[in-house]
GROMACS .gro file of C-alpha atoms in nm:
model
  410
    1MET     CA    1  -0.824   4.066 -22.872
    2THR     CA    2  -0.486   3.895 -22.918
    3SER     CA    3  -0.184   4.081 -22.783
    4GLY     CA    4   0.175   4.010 -22.879
    5SER     CA    5   0.517   4.160 -22.918
    6ALA     CA    6   0.563   4.449 -23.155
    7GLU     CA    7   0.866   4.279 -23.306
    8SER     CA    8   0.657   3.976 -23.406
    9VAL     CA    9   0.463   4.193 -23.652
   10GLY     CA   10   0.747   4.411 -23.778
   11MET     CA   11   0.715   4.698 -23.530
   12ASN     CA   12   0.946   4.846 -23.269
   13ALA     CA   13   0.823   4.845 -22.908
   14ALA     CA   14   1.038   5.135 -22.795
   15ARG     CA   15   0.900   5.353 -23.071
   16LEU     CA   16   0.544   5.257 -22.979
   17GLU     CA   17   0.607   5.381 -22.626
   18ARG     CA   18   0.603   5.732 -22.769
   19ILE     CA   19   0.223   5.700 -22.787
   20SER     CA   20   0.203   5.718 -22.408
   21LEU     CA   21   0.407   6.039 -22.394
   22ALA     CA   22   0.200   6.203 -22.665
   23MET     CA   23  -0.140   6.105 -22.524
   24GLN     CA   24  -0.049   6.187 -22.164
   25ALA     CA   25   0.059   6.533 -22.283
   26TYR     CA   26  -0.298   6.603 -22.401
   27VAL     CA   27  -0.425   6.511 -22.054
   28ASP     CA   28  -0.156   6.713 -21.874
   29ARG     CA   29  -0.240   7.022 -22.080
   30GLY     CA   30  -0.608   6.986 -21.991
   31ILE     CA   31  -0.718   6.935 -22.349
   32TYR     CA   32  -0.875   6.597 -22.271
   33ALA     CA   33  -0.982   6.456 -21.937
   34GLY     CA   34  -0.890   6.107 -22.048
   35VAL     CA   35  -0.784   5.905 -22.353
   36SER     CA   36  -0.797   5.539 -22.454
   37THR     CA   37  -0.594   5.405 -22.747
   38ILE     CA   38  -0.535   5.076 -22.929
   39VAL     CA   39  -0.297   4.992 -23.215
   40ALA     CA   40  -0.268   4.655 -23.384
   41ARG     CA   41  -0.087   4.508 -23.681
   42ARG     CA   42  -0.163   4.180 -23.858
   43GLY     CA   43  -0.431   4.112 -23.600
   44ILE     CA   44  -0.194   4.144 -23.304
   45VAL     CA   45  -0.251   4.424 -23.052
   46VAL     CA   46   0.086   4.591 -22.995
   47HIS     CA   47  -0.034   4.888 -22.791
   48LYS     CA   48  -0.316   4.958 -22.545
   49GLY     CA   49  -0.313   5.278 -22.340
   50GLN     CA   50  -0.532   5.450 -22.082
   51TYR     CA   51  -0.452   5.807 -21.982
   52GLY     CA   52  -0.614   6.049 -21.741
   53PHE     CA   53  -0.972   6.017 -21.622
   54ARG     CA   54  -1.307   5.903 -21.748
   55ASP     CA   55  -1.448   6.145 -21.486
   56ARG     CA   56  -1.197   6.414 -21.399
   57GLU     CA   57  -1.400   6.580 -21.124
   58ALA     CA   58  -1.466   6.252 -20.945
   59GLY     CA   59  -1.107   6.137 -20.993
   60VAL     CA   60  -1.214   5.814 -21.168
   61PRO     CA   61  -0.932   5.694 -21.395
   62MET     CA   62  -0.968   5.594 -21.759
   63THR     CA   63  -0.990   5.216 -21.790
   64GLU     CA   64  -1.011   4.963 -22.072
   65ASP     CA   65  -1.381   4.906 -22.003
   66THR     CA   66  -1.478   5.275 -22.017
   67ILE     CA   67  -1.790   5.330 -22.227
   68PHE     CA   68  -1.798   5.620 -22.476
   69ARG     CA   69  -2.070   5.789 -22.678
   70LEU     CA   70  -1.965   5.702 -23.034
   71TYR     CA   71  -2.166   5.968 -23.222
   72SER     CA   72  -2.085   5.932 -23.595
   73MET     CA   73  -1.873   5.622 -23.544
   74THR     CA   74  -2.218   5.464 -23.531
   75LYS     CA   75  -2.231   5.512 -23.910
   76PRO     CA   76  -1.978   5.247 -24.023
   77ILE     CA   77  -2.147   4.986 -23.803
   78VAL     CA   78  -2.490   5.066 -23.947
   79CYS     CA   79  -2.361   5.058 -24.305
   80THR     CA   80  -2.194   4.724 -24.241
   81ALA     CA   81  -2.521   4.587 -24.108
   82LEU     CA   82  -2.711   4.714 -24.411
   83MET     CA   83  -2.462   4.546 -24.644
   84THR     CA   84  -2.541   4.207 -24.490
   85LEU     CA   85  -2.882   4.251 -24.654
   86PHE     CA   86  -2.712   4.351 -24.980
   87GLU     CA   87  -2.528   4.018 -24.975
   88GLU     CA   88  -2.865   3.842 -24.947
   89GLY     CA   89  -2.994   4.018 -25.259
   90ARG     CA   90  -3.251   4.213 -25.057
   91PHE     CA   91  -3.172   4.550 -25.219
   92ARG     CA   92  -2.945   4.712 -25.476
   93LEU     CA   93  -2.727   5.017 -25.423
   94ILE     CA   94  -2.888   5.180 -25.726
   95ASP     CA   95  -3.244   5.130 -25.599
   96PRO     CA   96  -3.443   5.452 -25.539
   97ILE     CA   97  -3.463   5.516 -25.166
   98ALA     CA   98  -3.838   5.573 -25.201
   99ARG     CA   99  -3.879   5.203 -25.281
  100TYR     CA  100  -3.814   5.140 -24.912
  101VAL     CA  101  -3.922   5.474 -24.762
  102PRO     CA  102  -4.226   5.584 -24.968
  103SER     CA  103  -4.263   5.907 -24.769
  104LEU     CA  104  -3.949   6.036 -24.943
  105ALA     CA  105  -4.086   5.985 -25.294
  106GLY     CA  106  -4.183   6.350 -25.338
  107LEU     CA  107  -3.856   6.517 -25.240
  108LYS     CA  108  -3.782   6.838 -25.427
  109VAL     CA  109  -3.452   7.018 -25.492
  110LEU     CA  110  -3.405   7.372 -25.363
  111ARG     CA  111  -3.264   7.573 -25.655
  112ALA     CA  112  -3.037   7.876 -25.626
  113ASP     CA  113  -3.326   8.112 -25.698
  114GLY     CA  114  -3.524   7.972 -25.405
  115THR     CA  115  -3.772   7.772 -25.613
  116LEU     CA  116  -3.832   7.400 -25.587
  117ALA     CA  117  -3.791   7.148 -25.867
  118ASP     CA  118  -3.818   6.775 -25.918
  119PRO     CA  119  -3.477   6.608 -25.897
  120LYS     CA  120  -3.324   6.497 -26.225
  121ARG     CA  121  -3.289   6.147 -26.085
  122PRO     CA  122  -3.410   5.983 -25.764
  123VAL     CA  123  -3.204   5.954 -25.449
  124MET     CA  124  -3.051   5.605 -25.450
  125VAL     CA  125  -2.951   5.384 -25.160
  126ARG     CA  126  -2.583   5.441 -25.226
  127ASP     CA  127  -2.641   5.818 -25.220
  128VAL     CA  128  -2.754   5.810 -24.858
  129MET     CA  129  -2.456   5.594 -24.761
  130ALA     CA  130  -2.199   5.804 -24.950
  131HIS     CA  131  -2.349   6.148 -24.865
  132THR     CA  132  -2.439   6.241 -25.222
  133SER     CA  133  -2.815   6.244 -25.164
  134GLY     CA  134  -2.881   6.617 -25.123
  135LEU     CA  135  -2.972   6.573 -24.755
  136SER     CA  136  -2.794   6.779 -24.490
  137TYR     CA  137  -2.744   6.824 -24.113
  138HIS     CA  138  -2.891   7.091 -23.886
  139PHE     CA  139  -2.545   7.204 -23.768
  140LEU     CA  140  -2.416   7.271 -24.121
  141GLU     CA  141  -2.452   7.617 -24.273
  142ASP     CA  142  -2.307   7.574 -24.620
  143THR     CA  143  -2.655   7.547 -24.772
  144PRO     CA  144  -2.990   7.700 -24.666
  145VAL     CA  145  -3.130   7.351 -24.621
  146GLY     CA  146  -2.908   7.269 -24.325
  147ARG     CA  147  -3.060   7.552 -24.122
  148MET     CA  148  -3.409   7.425 -24.205
  149TYR     CA  149  -3.335   7.104 -24.015
  150ALA     CA  150  -3.331   7.289 -23.681
  151ASP     CA  151  -3.675   7.147 -23.595
  152SER     CA  152  -3.613   6.804 -23.745
  153LYS     CA  153  -3.757   6.514 -23.548
  154LEU     CA  154  -3.428   6.329 -23.591
  155ILE     CA  155  -3.282   6.557 -23.323
  156ASN     CA  156  -3.539   6.445 -23.069
  157PRO     CA  157  -3.444   6.109 -22.913
  158LYS     CA  158  -3.802   6.053 -22.802
  159VAL     CA  159  -3.919   6.022 -23.165
  160PRO     CA  160  -3.894   5.674 -23.321
  161LEU     CA  161  -3.671   5.633 -23.626
  162CYS     CA  162  -3.961   5.561 -23.860
  163GLU     CA  163  -4.137   5.886 -23.770
  164ALA     CA  164  -3.814   6.086 -23.777
  165ILE     CA  165  -3.729   5.968 -24.130
  166ASP     CA  166  -4.080   6.035 -24.261
  167ASP     CA  167  -4.040   6.387 -24.121
  168LEU     CA  168  -3.753   6.451 -24.366
  169ALA     CA  169  -4.013   6.476 -24.644
  170ARG     CA  170  -4.084   6.829 -24.513
  171TYR     CA  171  -3.747   6.956 -24.633
  172PRO     CA  172  -3.606   7.006 -24.982
  173LEU     CA  173  -3.283   6.854 -25.104
  174ALA     CA  174  -2.988   7.092 -25.092
  175PHE     CA  175  -2.869   6.986 -25.440
  176GLU     CA  176  -2.932   6.739 -25.719
  177PRO     CA  177  -2.863   6.381 -25.608
  178GLY     CA  178  -2.515   6.275 -25.712
  179SER     CA  179  -2.397   6.628 -25.793
  180ARG     CA  180  -2.216   6.705 -25.468
  181TRP     CA  181  -2.077   6.549 -25.150
  182ASN     CA  182  -2.240   6.685 -24.835
  183TYR     CA  183  -2.226   6.524 -24.490
  184SER     CA  184  -2.580   6.443 -24.389
  185VAL     CA  185  -2.848   6.242 -24.213
  186GLY     CA  186  -2.832   5.997 -24.502
  187ILE     CA  187  -2.720   5.705 -24.289
  188ASP     CA  188  -3.019   5.761 -24.062
  189VAL     CA  189  -3.221   5.694 -24.377
  190ALA     CA  190  -3.007   5.386 -24.444
  191ALA     CA  191  -3.092   5.268 -24.094
  192ARG     CA  192  -3.462   5.298 -24.172
  193VAL     CA  193  -3.404   5.088 -24.486
  194ILE     CA  194  -3.266   4.816 -24.257
  195GLU     CA  195  -3.585   4.823 -24.052
  196VAL     CA  196  -3.813   4.812 -24.355
  197ILE     CA  197  -3.635   4.524 -24.530
  198SER     CA  198  -3.568   4.316 -24.220
  199GLY     CA  199  -3.889   4.382 -24.031
  200GLN     CA  200  -3.679   4.429 -23.716
  201THR     CA  201  -3.588   4.731 -23.509
  202LEU     CA  202  -3.248   4.878 -23.587
  203SER     CA  203  -3.122   4.783 -23.242
  204ASP     CA  204  -3.227   4.420 -23.277
  205PHE     CA  205  -3.081   4.393 -23.626
  206LEU     CA  206  -2.744   4.541 -23.527
  207ARG     CA  207  -2.726   4.311 -23.229
  208GLU     CA  208  -2.809   4.004 -23.440
  209ARG     CA  209  -2.595   4.077 -23.744
  210VAL     CA  210  -2.290   4.260 -23.606
  211LEU     CA  211  -2.264   4.319 -23.232
  212GLN     CA  212  -2.327   3.974 -23.086
  213PRO     CA  213  -2.135   3.783 -23.355
  214LEU     CA  214  -1.832   4.006 -23.297
  215GLY     CA  215  -1.853   3.989 -22.919
  216MET     CA  216  -1.913   4.364 -22.887
  217VAL     CA  217  -2.076   4.316 -22.549
  218ASP     CA  218  -2.079   4.683 -22.442
  219THR     CA  219  -2.204   4.836 -22.769
  220ALA     CA  220  -2.572   4.937 -22.784
  221PHE     CA  221  -2.810   5.232 -22.807
  222ALA     CA  222  -2.839   5.238 -22.428
  223VAL     CA  223  -2.624   5.174 -22.123
  224SER     CA  224  -2.772   4.936 -21.869
  225GLU     CA  225  -2.792   5.062 -21.513
  226GLY     CA  226  -2.519   4.826 -21.398
  227LYS     CA  227  -2.273   4.967 -21.652
  228ARG     CA  228  -2.339   5.340 -21.615
  229ASN     CA  229  -2.058   5.386 -21.367
  230ARG     CA  230  -1.826   5.304 -21.660
  231LEU     CA  231  -1.960   5.584 -21.884
  232ALA     CA  232  -1.707   5.858 -21.960
  233ALA     CA  233  -1.800   6.214 -21.872
  234MET     CA  234  -1.841   6.459 -22.160
  235TYR     CA  235  -1.636   6.777 -22.200
  236GLY     CA  236  -1.576   7.037 -22.468
  237ARG     CA  237  -1.797   7.283 -22.650
  238PRO     CA  238  -2.181   7.312 -22.643
  239ASP     CA  239  -2.372   7.005 -22.759
  240LEU     CA  240  -2.348   6.988 -23.140
  241ILE     CA  241  -2.666   6.781 -23.164
  242ALA     CA  242  -2.876   7.040 -22.980
  243PRO     CA  243  -3.076   7.286 -23.194
  244GLY     CA  244  -2.898   7.616 -23.249
  245GLN     CA  245  -2.539   7.494 -23.230
  246THR     CA  246  -2.342   7.487 -23.555
  247LEU     CA  247  -2.008   7.343 -23.660
  248LYS     CA  248  -1.873   7.691 -23.730
  249ASN     CA  249  -1.978   7.812 -23.384
  250SER     CA  250  -1.808   7.508 -23.234
  251PHE     CA  251  -1.487   7.588 -23.419
  252ALA     CA  252  -1.491   7.947 -23.291
  253GLN     CA  253  -1.556   7.827 -22.935
  254TRP     CA  254  -1.272   7.575 -22.958
  255PHE     CA  255  -1.040   7.839 -23.099
  256GLY     CA  256  -1.137   8.064 -22.808
  257GLY     CA  257  -1.034   7.799 -22.557
  258LEU     CA  258  -1.379   7.693 -22.433
  259ASN     CA  259  -1.356   7.349 -22.271
  260GLU     CA  260  -1.623   7.269 -22.012
  261ARG     CA  261  -1.796   6.967 -21.866
  262LEU     CA  262  -2.123   6.897 -22.049
  263ASP     CA  263  -2.452   6.722 -21.987
  264VAL     CA  264  -2.571   6.565 -22.314
  265MET     CA  265  -2.846   6.348 -22.169
  266GLN     CA  266  -3.119   6.542 -22.349
  267THR     CA  267  -2.982   6.457 -22.692
  268TYR     CA  268  -2.788   6.135 -22.621
  269PRO     CA  269  -2.969   5.956 -22.336
  270VAL     CA  270  -2.850   5.635 -22.177
  271ASP     CA  271  -3.189   5.484 -22.100
  272MET     CA  272  -3.425   5.517 -22.399
  273PRO     CA  273  -3.356   5.217 -22.626
  274ALA     CA  274  -3.717   5.193 -22.747
  275THR     CA  275  -3.699   5.524 -22.935
  276PHE     CA  276  -3.336   5.637 -22.941
  277GLN     CA  277  -3.218   5.435 -23.237
  278ARG     CA  278  -3.045   5.627 -23.514
  279GLY     CA  279  -2.815   5.545 -23.803
  280GLY     CA  280  -2.594   5.851 -23.782
  281HIS     CA  281  -2.527   5.854 -23.407
  282GLY     CA  282  -2.651   5.698 -23.087
  283LEU     CA  283  -2.437   5.395 -23.012
  284PHE     CA  284  -2.231   5.358 -22.696
  285GLY     CA  285  -1.926   5.136 -22.682
  286THR     CA  286  -1.576   5.071 -22.555
  287ALA     CA  287  -1.247   5.110 -22.739
  288GLY     CA  288  -1.205   4.734 -22.722
  289ASP     CA  289  -1.545   4.669 -22.878
  290TYR     CA  290  -1.477   4.909 -23.161
  291PHE     CA  291  -1.138   4.750 -23.217
  292ARG     CA  292  -1.313   4.416 -23.272
  293PHE     CA  293  -1.533   4.576 -23.538
  294ALA     CA  294  -1.233   4.743 -23.706
  295GLN     CA  295  -1.023   4.426 -23.696
  296MET     CA  296  -1.308   4.235 -23.861
  297GLN     CA  297  -1.288   4.487 -24.145
  298ALA     CA  298  -0.909   4.454 -24.162
  299ASN     CA  299  -0.947   4.076 -24.182
  300GLY     CA  300  -1.172   4.101 -24.487
  301GLY     CA  301  -1.501   4.055 -24.302
  302GLU     CA  302  -1.416   3.784 -24.047
  303LEU     CA  303  -1.309   3.776 -23.682
  304GLU     CA  304  -1.223   3.468 -23.478
  305GLY     CA  305  -1.403   3.236 -23.717
  306VAL     CA  306  -1.718   3.450 -23.746
  307ARG     CA  307  -1.785   3.606 -24.086
  308ILE     CA  308  -1.991   3.927 -24.108
  309LEU     CA  309  -1.933   4.022 -24.474
  310SER     CA  310  -1.734   3.889 -24.766
  311ARG     CA  311  -1.403   4.038 -24.865
  312LYS     CA  312  -1.547   4.161 -25.194
  313THR     CA  313  -1.838   4.338 -25.024
  314LEU     CA  314  -1.596   4.519 -24.792
  315GLU     CA  315  -1.386   4.616 -25.092
  316LEU     CA  316  -1.697   4.763 -25.254
  317MET     CA  317  -1.771   4.959 -24.938
  318HIS     CA  318  -1.421   5.100 -24.910
  319VAL     CA  319  -1.346   5.214 -25.261
  320ASN     CA  320  -1.415   5.576 -25.348
  321HIS     CA  321  -1.775   5.631 -25.464
  322ILE     CA  322  -1.733   6.006 -25.521
  323PRO     CA  323  -1.658   6.131 -25.875
  324LEU     CA  324  -1.317   6.295 -25.895
  325SER     CA  325  -1.485   6.611 -26.022
  326LEU     CA  326  -1.648   6.652 -25.678
  327LEU     CA  327  -1.320   6.633 -25.485
  328PRO     CA  328  -1.171   6.756 -25.258
  329LEU     CA  329  -1.430   6.687 -24.991
  330SER     CA  330  -1.524   6.964 -24.751
  331LEU     CA  331  -1.729   6.957 -24.431
  332ASP     CA  332  -1.898   7.298 -24.403
  333GLY     CA  333  -1.579   7.462 -24.526
  334LEU     CA  334  -1.339   7.238 -24.335
  335PRO     CA  335  -1.131   7.053 -24.596
  336LEU     CA  336  -1.073   6.677 -24.606
  337PRO     CA  337  -0.783   6.673 -24.854
  338GLY     CA  338  -0.666   6.347 -25.002
  339TYR     CA  339  -0.985   6.158 -24.919
  340GLY     CA  340  -1.279   6.024 -25.111
  341PHE     CA  341  -1.575   5.850 -24.954
  342GLY     CA  342  -1.711   5.499 -24.966
  343LEU     CA  343  -2.027   5.352 -24.819
  344GLY     CA  344  -2.013   5.496 -24.468
  345SER     CA  345  -1.641   5.572 -24.434
  346ARG     CA  346  -1.374   5.801 -24.572
  347VAL     CA  347  -1.122   5.644 -24.812
  348ALA     CA  348  -0.765   5.767 -24.860
  349LEU     CA  349  -0.682   5.837 -25.224
  350ASP     CA  350  -0.371   6.056 -25.204
  351VAL     CA  351  -0.160   5.993 -24.893
  352ALA     CA  352   0.050   6.306 -24.944
  353GLN     CA  353  -0.259   6.527 -24.943
  354THR     CA  354  -0.398   6.373 -24.623
  355GLY     CA  355  -0.098   6.504 -24.429
  356ALA     CA  356  -0.064   6.178 -24.236
  357PRO     CA  357   0.123   5.851 -24.293
  358GLY     CA  358  -0.078   5.564 -24.429
  359SER     CA  359  -0.166   5.391 -24.753
  360ALA     CA  360  -0.400   5.448 -25.042
  361GLY     CA  361  -0.715   5.260 -24.948
  362GLU     CA  362  -0.696   5.334 -24.574
  363PHE     CA  363  -1.046   5.390 -24.440
  364GLY     CA  364  -1.232   5.479 -24.121
  365TRP     CA  365  -1.431   5.758 -23.960
  366ALA     CA  366  -1.470   5.969 -23.648
  367GLY     CA  367  -1.732   6.103 -23.408
  368ALA     CA  368  -1.837   6.446 -23.283
  369ALA     CA  369  -1.698   6.378 -22.935
  370LYS     CA  370  -1.349   6.301 -23.071
  371THR     CA  371  -1.359   5.929 -23.131
  372HIS     CA  372  -1.161   5.803 -23.430
  373TYR     CA  373  -1.058   5.480 -23.598
  374TRP     CA  374  -0.871   5.374 -23.908
  375VAL     CA  375  -0.797   5.053 -24.096
  376ASP     CA  376  -0.500   5.027 -24.334
  377PRO     CA  377  -0.542   4.711 -24.546
  378VAL     CA  378  -0.199   4.750 -24.706
  379GLU     CA  379   0.005   4.764 -24.384
  380GLN     CA  380  -0.259   4.567 -24.192
  381VAL     CA  381  -0.268   4.835 -23.924
  382VAL     CA  382  -0.575   4.916 -23.712
  383GLY     CA  383  -0.594   5.211 -23.475
  384VAL     CA  384  -0.860   5.330 -23.229
  385PHE     CA  385  -0.863   5.661 -23.040
  386MET     CA  386  -1.130   5.741 -22.782
  387THR     CA  387  -1.203   6.042 -22.565
  388GLN     CA  388  -1.516   6.250 -22.491
  389SER     CA  389  -1.457   6.606 -22.608
  390MET     CA  390  -1.739   6.764 -22.805
  391SER     CA  391  -1.629   6.941 -23.125
  392SER     CA  392  -1.257   6.917 -23.059
  393PHE     CA  393  -1.049   7.040 -23.351
  394ASP     CA  394  -0.724   6.923 -23.198
  395LEU     CA  395  -0.571   6.635 -23.393
  396PRO     CA  396  -0.437   6.372 -23.151
  397GLU     CA  397  -0.539   6.101 -23.396
  398LEU     CA  398  -0.273   6.227 -23.636
  399ASP     CA  399  -0.014   6.207 -23.360
  400LEU     CA  400  -0.124   5.851 -23.286
  401ARG     CA  401  -0.097   5.762 -23.652
  402ALA     CA  402   0.245   5.923 -23.695
  403ILE     CA  403   0.384   5.729 -23.400
  404ALA     CA  404   0.220   5.401 -23.501
  405TYR     CA  405   0.354   5.414 -23.856
  406GLY     CA  406   0.689   5.539 -23.727
  407ALA     CA  407   0.715   5.213 -23.534
  408ILE     CA  408   0.695   4.996 -23.847
  409VAL     CA  409   1.046   4.862 -23.910
  410ASP     CA  410   1.002   4.574 -24.154
   0.00000   0.00000   0.00000
């Protein structure tokens, strides 16, 4: 991680100092126990900030080496790893998913009248990466299928990924593949494709193809005993991964001011690497580690002389794969205006509609415990925001973005 002056990359240092005021305000108001932020431009880190506590009750301050549960920010890493196999000609995006996961060959579509029908076309690999497969999540209520997932084996960290994915054959698809965008367990399926093609566990493959080459030394599906004192405490609303909790309930609880310390060890354990390997969540990591991953993307697939993917493969991943007729995107009724979706990440199409500064082609994603990152290839800006606040609907990432872009002066 190379640091340098803001002025050397066309930014104003005094304006960047506003980030500290804005982030500290969230801590002072009790919204977040602690926050960690990074902003870079043209590969130069121009801001790093630590605010508040990684454990408020124990009085342990937030530090650069604090480890966070990444939740859905696991997804872009898994999709990147899968695309290394794409570059080797090991699969095609248009391949039926059942070619690699035969248990999913008999999936049916749940029709509006409650009957089941064969899909008009098979679920393809790119469907599971772009969330157009017809799969769902147990915490989503916008289709009947989401509620069916309440007993899914994917929720149980003691169940291996192979068994958890085979278990999805019990459920119908919520819609015809390719006919709708719906956030889902699709990238868990993509993770199983990695295992089938490579013959390795997901954890070993990620470590070999992405984590070790990029020097992401604190990113894994477990936290070793010697590092657990660096793990950030969790706060917020009831555990979204646990059966029975829904996104809409979480929103109501957030709106009502609920903000408590949580124990999420039952759904997101620190010490079960043999079974707790998922594509949609599960990784732990630091802000600095995730910055290295994001900067690799900003660099067109390379970091410090190590190439993970080609520039053209990254471009394929971060163009919009969703037909315009299916936009705007919505997550269980919560709108995502101005964005399309690529292979594992959102993609900005209309900056005005996003409500935040940026550029067309900006991409990134977020996690359930309020982790967030973005990459802007046009302005060559990378930003990382980390805290641990389950189902927070506050928008500090937009404040971070507004200040970061407001500091560009060239």
